Structures are given as structure tokens and as C-alpha cells.
mmCIF file with all atom_site columns, C-alpha atoms in Angstrom:
data_model
loop_
_atom_site.group_PDB
_atom_site.id
_atom_site.type_symbol
_atom_site.label_atom_id
_atom_site.label_alt_id
_atom_site.label_comp_id
_atom_site.label_asym_id
_atom_site.label_entity_id
_atom_site.label_seq_id
_atom_site.pdbx_PDB_ins_code
_atom_site.Cartn_x
_atom_site.Cartn_y
_atom_site.Cartn_z
_atom_site.occupancy
_atom_site.B_iso_or_equiv
_atom_site.pdbx_formal_charge
_atom_site.auth_seq_id
_atom_site.auth_comp_id
_atom_site.auth_asym_id
_atom_site.auth_atom_id
_atom_site.pdbx_PDB_model_num
ATOM 1   C CA . MET A 1 1   ? -1.908  12.048  79.908  1.00 0.00 ? 1   MET A CA 1
ATOM 2   C CA . LYS A 1 2   ? -5.308  11.950  78.481  1.00 0.00 ? 2   LYS A CA 1
ATOM 3   C CA . THR A 1 3   ? -7.149  8.758   79.222  1.00 0.00 ? 3   THR A CA 1
ATOM 4   C CA . ILE A 1 4   ? -7.880  6.200   75.766  1.00 0.00 ? 4   ILE A CA 1
ATOM 5   C CA . LYS A 1 5   ? -11.567 6.826   74.687  1.00 0.00 ? 5   LYS A CA 1
ATOM 6   C CA . GLN A 1 6   ? -12.292 3.770   72.922  1.00 0.00 ? 6   GLN A CA 1
ATOM 7   C CA . ASN A 1 7   ? -12.888 0.601   74.189  1.00 0.00 ? 7   ASN A CA 1
ATOM 8   C CA . PHE A 1 8   ? -12.306 -3.421  73.754  1.00 0.00 ? 8   PHE A CA 1
ATOM 9   C CA . SER A 1 9   ? -13.849 -6.204  73.981  1.00 0.00 ? 9   SER A CA 1
ATOM 10  C CA . ALA A 1 10  ? -11.893 -8.336  76.757  1.00 0.00 ? 10  ALA A CA 1
ATOM 11  C CA . MET A 1 11  ? -10.067 -10.930 73.202  1.00 0.00 ? 11  MET A CA 1
ATOM 12  C CA . ALA A 1 12  ? -9.431  -7.811  71.459  1.00 0.00 ? 12  ALA A CA 1
ATOM 13  C CA . LEU A 1 13  ? -8.520  -5.432  74.123  1.00 0.00 ? 13  LEU A CA 1
ATOM 14  C CA . PHE A 1 14  ? -5.049  -6.868  73.815  1.00 0.00 ? 14  PHE A CA 1
ATOM 15  C CA . ALA A 1 15  ? -5.025  -6.732  70.613  1.00 0.00 ? 15  ALA A CA 1
ATOM 16  C CA . ALA A 1 16  ? -5.611  -3.596  70.059  1.00 0.00 ? 16  ALA A CA 1
ATOM 17  C CA . SER A 1 17  ? -3.893  -1.818  72.949  1.00 0.00 ? 17  SER A CA 1
ATOM 18  C CA . ALA A 1 18  ? -0.595  -3.701  70.942  1.00 0.00 ? 18  ALA A CA 1
ATOM 19  C CA . LEU A 1 19  ? -1.865  -1.957  67.833  1.00 0.00 ? 19  LEU A CA 1
ATOM 20  C CA . PHE A 1 20  ? -2.356  1.408   69.869  1.00 0.00 ? 20  PHE A CA 1
ATOM 21  C CA . ILE A 1 21  ? 1.320   1.000   70.973  1.00 0.00 ? 21  ILE A CA 1
ATOM 22  C CA . ILE A 1 22  ? 3.113   -0.104  67.129  1.00 0.00 ? 22  ILE A CA 1
ATOM 23  C CA . ASP A 1 23  ? 1.018   3.059   65.925  1.00 0.00 ? 23  ASP A CA 1
ATOM 24  C CA . ALA A 1 24  ? 2.211   5.638   68.374  1.00 0.00 ? 24  ALA A CA 1
ATOM 25  C CA . GLY A 1 25  ? 5.538   3.626   68.122  1.00 0.00 ? 25  GLY A CA 1
ATOM 26  C CA . ALA A 1 26  ? 5.179   4.114   63.996  1.00 0.00 ? 26  ALA A CA 1
ATOM 27  C CA . GLN A 1 27  ? 4.938   7.980   64.245  1.00 0.00 ? 27  GLN A CA 1
ATOM 28  C CA . GLN A 1 28  ? 8.809   8.258   65.719  1.00 0.00 ? 28  GLN A CA 1
ATOM 29  C CA . SER A 1 29  ? 10.744  5.075   64.191  1.00 0.00 ? 29  SER A CA 1
ATOM 30  C CA . PRO A 1 30  ? 11.134  4.842   60.844  1.00 0.00 ? 30  PRO A CA 1
ATOM 31  C CA . GLN A 1 31  ? 9.372   3.476   57.555  1.00 0.00 ? 31  GLN A CA 1
ATOM 32  C CA . ILE A 1 32  ? 8.404   -0.455  57.613  1.00 0.00 ? 32  ILE A CA 1
ATOM 33  C CA . THR A 1 33  ? 10.862  -1.703  55.021  1.00 0.00 ? 33  THR A CA 1
ATOM 34  C CA . GLN A 1 34  ? 8.326   -3.549  51.970  1.00 0.00 ? 34  GLN A CA 1
ATOM 35  C CA . GLU A 1 35  ? 9.838   -7.119  52.588  1.00 0.00 ? 35  GLU A CA 1
ATOM 36  C CA . ARG A 1 36  ? 8.623   -6.742  55.814  1.00 0.00 ? 36  ARG A CA 1
ATOM 37  C CA . LEU A 1 37  ? 5.597   -5.557  54.285  1.00 0.00 ? 37  LEU A CA 1
ATOM 38  C CA . LYS A 1 38  ? 5.370   -8.456  52.150  1.00 0.00 ? 38  LYS A CA 1
ATOM 39  C CA . GLU A 1 39  ? 5.307   -11.243 54.919  1.00 0.00 ? 39  GLU A CA 1
ATOM 40  C CA . ALA A 1 40  ? 1.700   -9.703  55.807  1.00 0.00 ? 40  ALA A CA 1
ATOM 41  C CA . PRO A 1 41  ? 0.669   -7.423  53.519  1.00 0.00 ? 41  PRO A CA 1
ATOM 42  C CA . ILE A 1 42  ? -3.096  -7.830  55.128  1.00 0.00 ? 42  ILE A CA 1
ATOM 43  C CA . SER A 1 43  ? -5.069  -8.555  58.121  1.00 0.00 ? 43  SER A CA 1
ATOM 44  C CA . ARG A 1 44  ? -5.519  -12.300 58.327  1.00 0.00 ? 44  ARG A CA 1
ATOM 45  C CA . GLY A 1 45  ? -7.626  -14.178 60.705  1.00 0.00 ? 45  GLY A CA 1
ATOM 46  C CA . LEU A 1 46  ? -8.674  -11.343 62.546  1.00 0.00 ? 46  LEU A CA 1
ATOM 47  C CA . VAL A 1 47  ? -11.925 -10.457 63.508  1.00 0.00 ? 47  VAL A CA 1
ATOM 48  C CA . VAL A 1 48  ? -12.317 -7.175  65.500  1.00 0.00 ? 48  VAL A CA 1
ATOM 49  C CA . THR A 1 49  ? -15.932 -6.942  67.480  1.00 0.00 ? 49  THR A CA 1
ATOM 50  C CA . PRO A 1 50  ? -17.074 -3.381  68.310  1.00 0.00 ? 50  PRO A CA 1
ATOM 51  C CA . VAL A 1 51  ? -17.802 -3.804  72.736  1.00 0.00 ? 51  VAL A CA 1
ATOM 52  C CA . LEU A 1 52  ? -18.414 -0.429  73.194  1.00 0.00 ? 52  LEU A CA 1
ATOM 53  C CA . LYS A 1 53  ? -18.092 2.838   71.883  1.00 0.00 ? 53  LYS A CA 1
ATOM 54  C CA . ALA A 1 54  ? -18.762 5.670   74.576  1.00 0.00 ? 54  ALA A CA 1
ATOM 55  C CA . SER A 1 55  ? -18.548 9.316   75.440  1.00 0.00 ? 55  SER A CA 1
ATOM 56  C CA . THR A 1 56  ? -20.674 8.940   78.331  1.00 0.00 ? 56  THR A CA 1
ATOM 57  C CA . THR A 1 57  ? -20.543 7.293   81.425  1.00 0.00 ? 57  THR A CA 1
ATOM 58  C CA . VAL A 1 58  ? -23.431 5.031   81.932  1.00 0.00 ? 58  VAL A CA 1
ATOM 59  C CA . LEU A 1 59  ? -25.574 8.058   84.375  1.00 0.00 ? 59  LEU A CA 1
ATOM 60  C CA . GLY A 1 60  ? -24.362 10.372  80.827  1.00 0.00 ? 60  GLY A CA 1
ATOM 61  C CA . GLN A 1 61  ? -21.494 12.536  81.961  1.00 0.00 ? 61  GLN A CA 1
ATOM 62  C CA . PRO A 1 62  ? -19.070 13.258  79.603  1.00 0.00 ? 62  PRO A CA 1
ATOM 63  C CA . ILE A 1 63  ? -16.214 10.837  80.204  1.00 0.00 ? 63  ILE A CA 1
ATOM 64  C CA . GLU A 1 64  ? -13.099 13.402  80.766  1.00 0.00 ? 64  GLU A CA 1
ATOM 65  C CA . TYR A 1 65  ? -9.641  11.976  80.116  1.00 0.00 ? 65  TYR A CA 1
ATOM 66  C CA . THR A 1 66  ? -7.049  11.428  83.561  1.00 0.00 ? 66  THR A CA 1
ATOM 67  C CA . LYS A 1 67  ? -4.991  14.803  84.090  1.00 0.00 ? 67  LYS A CA 1
ATOM 68  C CA . THR A 1 68  ? -1.558  13.294  85.504  1.00 0.00 ? 68  THR A CA 1
ATOM 69  C CA . ASP A 1 69  ? 2.123   12.768  84.643  1.00 0.00 ? 69  ASP A CA 1
ATOM 70  C CA . SER A 1 70  ? 1.928   9.984   85.993  1.00 0.00 ? 70  SER A CA 1
ATOM 71  C CA . PRO A 1 71  ? -0.467  7.643   83.776  1.00 0.00 ? 71  PRO A CA 1
ATOM 72  C CA . GLU A 1 72  ? -0.872  3.915   84.521  1.00 0.00 ? 72  GLU A CA 1
ATOM 73  C CA . VAL A 1 73  ? -3.420  1.303   82.792  1.00 0.00 ? 73  VAL A CA 1
ATOM 74  C CA . VAL A 1 74  ? -5.194  -1.349  85.435  1.00 0.00 ? 74  VAL A CA 1
ATOM 75  C CA . SER A 1 75  ? -6.277  -4.570  83.997  1.00 0.00 ? 75  SER A CA 1
ATOM 76  C CA . VAL A 1 76  ? -8.592  -6.658  86.420  1.00 0.00 ? 76  VAL A CA 1
ATOM 77  C CA . THR A 1 77  ? -11.190 -9.147  86.700  1.00 0.00 ? 77  THR A CA 1
ATOM 78  C CA . GLN A 1 78  ? -13.390 -8.654  89.591  1.00 0.00 ? 78  GLN A CA 1
ATOM 79  C CA . SER A 1 79  ? -15.421 -12.243 90.183  1.00 0.00 ? 79  SER A CA 1
ATOM 80  C CA . PHE A 1 80  ? -18.355 -12.501 92.172  1.00 0.00 ? 80  PHE A CA 1
ATOM 81  C CA . GLU A 1 81  ? -20.034 -15.881 93.591  1.00 0.00 ? 81  GLU A CA 1
ATOM 82  C CA . LYS A 1 82  ? -24.123 -15.555 93.579  1.00 0.00 ? 82  LYS A CA 1
ATOM 83  C CA . GLY A 1 83  ? -25.248 -12.683 95.485  1.00 0.00 ? 83  GLY A CA 1
ATOM 84  C CA . GLY A 1 84  ? -21.573 -10.936 95.793  1.00 0.00 ? 84  GLY A CA 1
ATOM 85  C CA . GLU A 1 85  ? -21.609 -7.626  95.828  1.00 0.00 ? 85  GLU A CA 1
ATOM 86  C CA . THR A 1 86  ? -18.717 -4.505  95.652  1.00 0.00 ? 86  THR A CA 1
ATOM 87  C CA . GLY A 1 87  ? -20.526 -2.707  98.872  1.00 0.00 ? 87  GLY A CA 1
ATOM 88  C CA . TRP A 1 88  ? -21.478 1.080   98.530  1.00 0.00 ? 88  TRP A CA 1
ATOM 89  C CA . HIS A 1 89  ? -18.425 2.609   96.498  1.00 0.00 ? 89  HIS A CA 1
ATOM 90  C CA . TYR A 1 90  ? -17.580 5.615   93.716  1.00 0.00 ? 90  TYR A CA 1
ATOM 91  C CA . HIS A 1 91  ? -14.932 6.178   91.076  1.00 0.00 ? 91  HIS A CA 1
ATOM 92  C CA . ILE A 1 92  ? -12.487 9.379   90.678  1.00 0.00 ? 92  ILE A CA 1
ATOM 93  C CA . HIS A 1 93  ? -12.131 8.219   87.235  1.00 0.00 ? 93  HIS A CA 1
ATOM 94  C CA . SER A 1 94  ? -14.502 5.985   84.414  1.00 0.00 ? 94  SER A CA 1
ATOM 95  C CA . SER A 1 95  ? -13.286 2.642   83.796  1.00 0.00 ? 95  SER A CA 1
ATOM 96  C CA . HIS A 1 96  ? -14.222 0.597   81.095  1.00 0.00 ? 96  HIS A CA 1
ATOM 97  C CA . ILE A 1 97  ? -16.169 -2.282  82.274  1.00 0.00 ? 97  ILE A CA 1
ATOM 98  C CA . TYR A 1 98  ? -16.809 -5.632  80.144  1.00 0.00 ? 98  TYR A CA 1
ATOM 99  C CA . VAL A 1 99  ? -19.249 -8.466  81.550  1.00 0.00 ? 99  VAL A CA 1
ATOM 100 C CA . LEU A 1 100 ? -17.609 -11.568 80.811  1.00 0.00 ? 100 LEU A CA 1
ATOM 101 C CA . GLU A 1 101 ? -20.038 -13.877 82.380  1.00 0.00 ? 101 GLU A CA 1
ATOM 102 C CA . GLY A 1 102 ? -23.107 -12.964 84.777  1.00 0.00 ? 102 GLY A CA 1
ATOM 103 C CA . THR A 1 103 ? -25.771 -10.720 85.450  1.00 0.00 ? 103 THR A CA 1
ATOM 104 C CA . LEU A 1 104 ? -24.104 -7.412  87.187  1.00 0.00 ? 104 LEU A CA 1
ATOM 105 C CA . GLU A 1 105 ? -26.624 -5.257  88.662  1.00 0.00 ? 105 GLU A CA 1
ATOM 106 C CA . LEU A 1 106 ? -25.555 -1.468  89.564  1.00 0.00 ? 106 LEU A CA 1
ATOM 107 C CA . GLU A 1 107 ? -27.721 0.288   91.982  1.00 0.00 ? 107 GLU A CA 1
ATOM 108 C CA . MET A 1 108 ? -27.519 4.153   92.761  1.00 0.00 ? 108 MET A CA 1
ATOM 109 C CA . LEU A 1 109 ? -27.775 6.124   96.063  1.00 0.00 ? 109 LEU A CA 1
ATOM 110 C CA . ASP A 1 110 ? -31.386 7.554   94.595  1.00 0.00 ? 110 ASP A CA 1
ATOM 111 C CA . GLY A 1 111 ? -32.868 3.630   93.817  1.00 0.00 ? 111 GLY A CA 1
ATOM 112 C CA . THR A 1 112 ? -32.375 3.703   90.011  1.00 0.00 ? 112 THR A CA 1
ATOM 113 C CA . LYS A 1 113 ? -31.257 0.277   88.485  1.00 0.00 ? 113 LYS A CA 1
ATOM 114 C CA . LYS A 1 114 ? -28.912 -0.745  85.581  1.00 0.00 ? 114 LYS A CA 1
ATOM 115 C CA . SER A 1 115 ? -28.440 -4.638  84.076  1.00 0.00 ? 115 SER A CA 1
ATOM 116 C CA . PHE A 1 116 ? -26.022 -5.686  82.608  1.00 0.00 ? 116 PHE A CA 1
ATOM 117 C CA . THR A 1 117 ? -25.758 -9.150  80.925  1.00 0.00 ? 117 THR A CA 1
ATOM 118 C CA . THR A 1 118 ? -22.576 -11.371 79.205  1.00 0.00 ? 118 THR A CA 1
ATOM 119 C CA . GLY A 1 119 ? -21.068 -9.039  76.440  1.00 0.00 ? 119 GLY A CA 1
ATOM 120 C CA . GLN A 1 120 ? -22.161 -6.296  77.803  1.00 0.00 ? 120 GLN A CA 1
ATOM 121 C CA . ALA A 1 121 ? -20.408 -3.259  78.411  1.00 0.00 ? 121 ALA A CA 1
ATOM 122 C CA . TYR A 1 122 ? -20.703 0.478   79.942  1.00 0.00 ? 122 TYR A CA 1
ATOM 123 C CA . MET A 1 123 ? -18.052 3.316   81.503  1.00 0.00 ? 123 MET A CA 1
ATOM 124 C CA . GLU A 1 124 ? -18.093 3.568   84.675  1.00 0.00 ? 124 GLU A CA 1
ATOM 125 C CA . SER A 1 125 ? -19.939 6.269   86.952  1.00 0.00 ? 125 SER A CA 1
ATOM 126 C CA . VAL A 1 126 ? -17.702 9.312   88.665  1.00 0.00 ? 126 VAL A CA 1
ATOM 127 C CA . ASN A 1 127 ? -18.368 10.353  91.720  1.00 0.00 ? 127 ASN A CA 1
ATOM 128 C CA . THR A 1 128 ? -22.018 8.466   92.087  1.00 0.00 ? 128 THR A CA 1
ATOM 129 C CA . TRP A 1 129 ? -22.020 5.999   95.060  1.00 0.00 ? 129 TRP A CA 1
ATOM 130 C CA . HIS A 1 130 ? -23.442 2.739   93.684  1.00 0.00 ? 130 HIS A CA 1
ATOM 131 C CA . ASN A 1 131 ? -23.196 -1.141  94.472  1.00 0.00 ? 131 ASN A CA 1
ATOM 132 C CA . GLY A 1 132 ? -22.701 -3.663  92.270  1.00 0.00 ? 132 GLY A CA 1
ATOM 133 C CA . ARG A 1 133 ? -24.567 -7.263  92.570  1.00 0.00 ? 133 ARG A CA 1
ATOM 134 C CA . ASN A 1 134 ? -24.357 -10.073 91.090  1.00 0.00 ? 134 ASN A CA 1
ATOM 135 C CA . LYS A 1 135 ? -27.944 -10.732 90.420  1.00 0.00 ? 135 LYS A CA 1
ATOM 136 C CA . GLY A 1 136 ? -27.832 -13.536 88.377  1.00 0.00 ? 136 GLY A CA 1
ATOM 137 C CA . SER A 1 137 ? -28.129 -17.271 89.094  1.00 0.00 ? 137 SER A CA 1
ATOM 138 C CA . GLY A 1 138 ? -24.714 -18.243 88.594  1.00 0.00 ? 138 GLY A CA 1
ATOM 139 C CA . PRO A 1 139 ? -20.967 -16.709 88.653  1.00 0.00 ? 139 PRO A CA 1
ATOM 140 C CA . LEU A 1 140 ? -20.442 -12.880 87.753  1.00 0.00 ? 140 LEU A CA 1
ATOM 141 C CA . LYS A 1 141 ? -17.004 -12.461 86.210  1.00 0.00 ? 141 LYS A CA 1
ATOM 142 C CA . LEU A 1 142 ? -15.832 -8.346  84.959  1.00 0.00 ? 142 LEU A CA 1
ATOM 143 C CA . LEU A 1 143 ? -12.977 -7.123  83.278  1.00 0.00 ? 143 LEU A CA 1
ATOM 144 C CA . VAL A 1 144 ? -12.600 -3.539  84.525  1.00 0.00 ? 144 VAL A CA 1
ATOM 145 C CA . VAL A 1 145 ? -9.836  -1.260  82.997  1.00 0.00 ? 145 VAL A CA 1
ATOM 146 C CA . SER A 1 146 ? -8.566  2.225   84.492  1.00 0.00 ? 146 SER A CA 1
ATOM 147 C CA . PHE A 1 147 ? -6.624  4.413   83.039  1.00 0.00 ? 147 PHE A CA 1
ATOM 148 C CA . ILE A 1 148 ? -5.508  6.466   86.483  1.00 0.00 ? 148 ILE A CA 1
ATOM 149 C CA . GLU A 1 149 ? -3.005  8.158   88.461  1.00 0.00 ? 149 GLU A CA 1
ATOM 150 C CA . LYS A 1 150 ? 0.118   5.441   89.057  1.00 0.00 ? 150 LYS A CA 1
ATOM 151 C CA . GLY A 1 151 ? -0.076  3.675   92.365  1.00 0.00 ? 151 GLY A CA 1
ATOM 152 C CA . LYS A 1 152 ? -3.452  5.549   92.877  1.00 0.00 ? 152 LYS A CA 1
ATOM 153 C CA . SER A 1 153 ? -6.769  3.257   93.900  1.00 0.00 ? 153 SER A CA 1
ATOM 154 C CA . ASN A 1 154 ? -9.993  4.287   91.585  1.00 0.00 ? 154 ASN A CA 1
ATOM 155 C CA . ASN A 1 155 ? -12.127 3.474   94.082  1.00 0.00 ? 155 ASN A CA 1
ATOM 156 C CA . VAL A 1 156 ? -13.425 4.982   96.990  1.00 0.00 ? 156 VAL A CA 1
ATOM 157 C CA . PHE A 1 157 ? -15.441 3.007   100.076 1.00 0.00 ? 157 PHE A CA 1
ATOM 158 C CA . GLY A 1 158 ? -18.001 3.960   102.528 1.00 0.00 ? 158 GLY A CA 1
ATOM 159 C CA . GLU A 1 159 ? -16.914 3.892   106.287 1.00 0.00 ? 159 GLU A CA 1
ATOM 160 C CA . VAL A 1 160 ? -19.672 2.003   108.470 1.00 0.00 ? 160 VAL A CA 1
ATOM 161 C CA . LYS A 1 161 ? -19.645 4.013   111.735 1.00 0.00 ? 161 LYS A CA 1
#
């Protein structure tokens, strides 16, 4: 199954996921009744704010679909103390990263650094060693959404020898 290329903010993510599921189900289910449409004919009280529309990762790599018969969506939050870091690692598939709070600095092996602050988002690089650090003066909190193979990890960490 293929991953979704479009990504949404933390608040819109769940609403958008629900709309995607409803839309996908509507293609296979009977038409909605006129009575139901009269109950809520248009969206009200809903604001959708685009956060990221990307076809490449943070390093310019093309986003590829996950090829598996066993897809799984994994959403986690990551919280970093001041000065905290991920450790050197890379990803098998690209994940959507949304900075909920703080400042994230990504450092690649070649010394390239990229920074993201509250409200910014990006698509994670693939097969590229990097380390994420909290470079802010307070906590760092990320929302990470991965579309991967069920039961598999998307992260590969280096071993200290």
C-alpha cells in the first residue's frame, strides 16, 4: 500500500485522517441521504491551515511510497529536555515531522545543519545518518507520523563499538 504524500498539522491531522477514511469509505458505500445533508450541508467552525505540501524530503530526496502488504501508520510525540538529542540514526521511510514546541536542529554527517521551530514541518530524510538536537532554551516537542510496514521500526541507530 502507498503512503499519503500530503501532511497536516497536529490539530488538522486527525480531522484530515478522518475525512480521508470517510472519503475512501464513501466510494464503496451507498450515497448519503438528503436528510443527512440537510443536517450539515457545509463545513462550519472548521479552519484548515496547510502546514506542509512536499514531494521531497528535507534533503531533496523524492518521497517514495512504502511498498508492503502490511501497512501501518504510527504517530508518536517526542519530547526532548533542553540539550537533548536523538543520537545518530537514519530512517528506512520518510516520516512527517511537525514541531509542536521548541527548536530542532538536524545535523548530517557532512556537517550540514537545518533548523525547525514551533509550527514548522518537514519530511524526514531517508538512508542518511543524522542527529536531532534540542537547540532551544526550553523543551522541544515533535509530532512524528510514519507510514511503515506493520511491526517494523523505521529507525536504524548506530552501534558504539
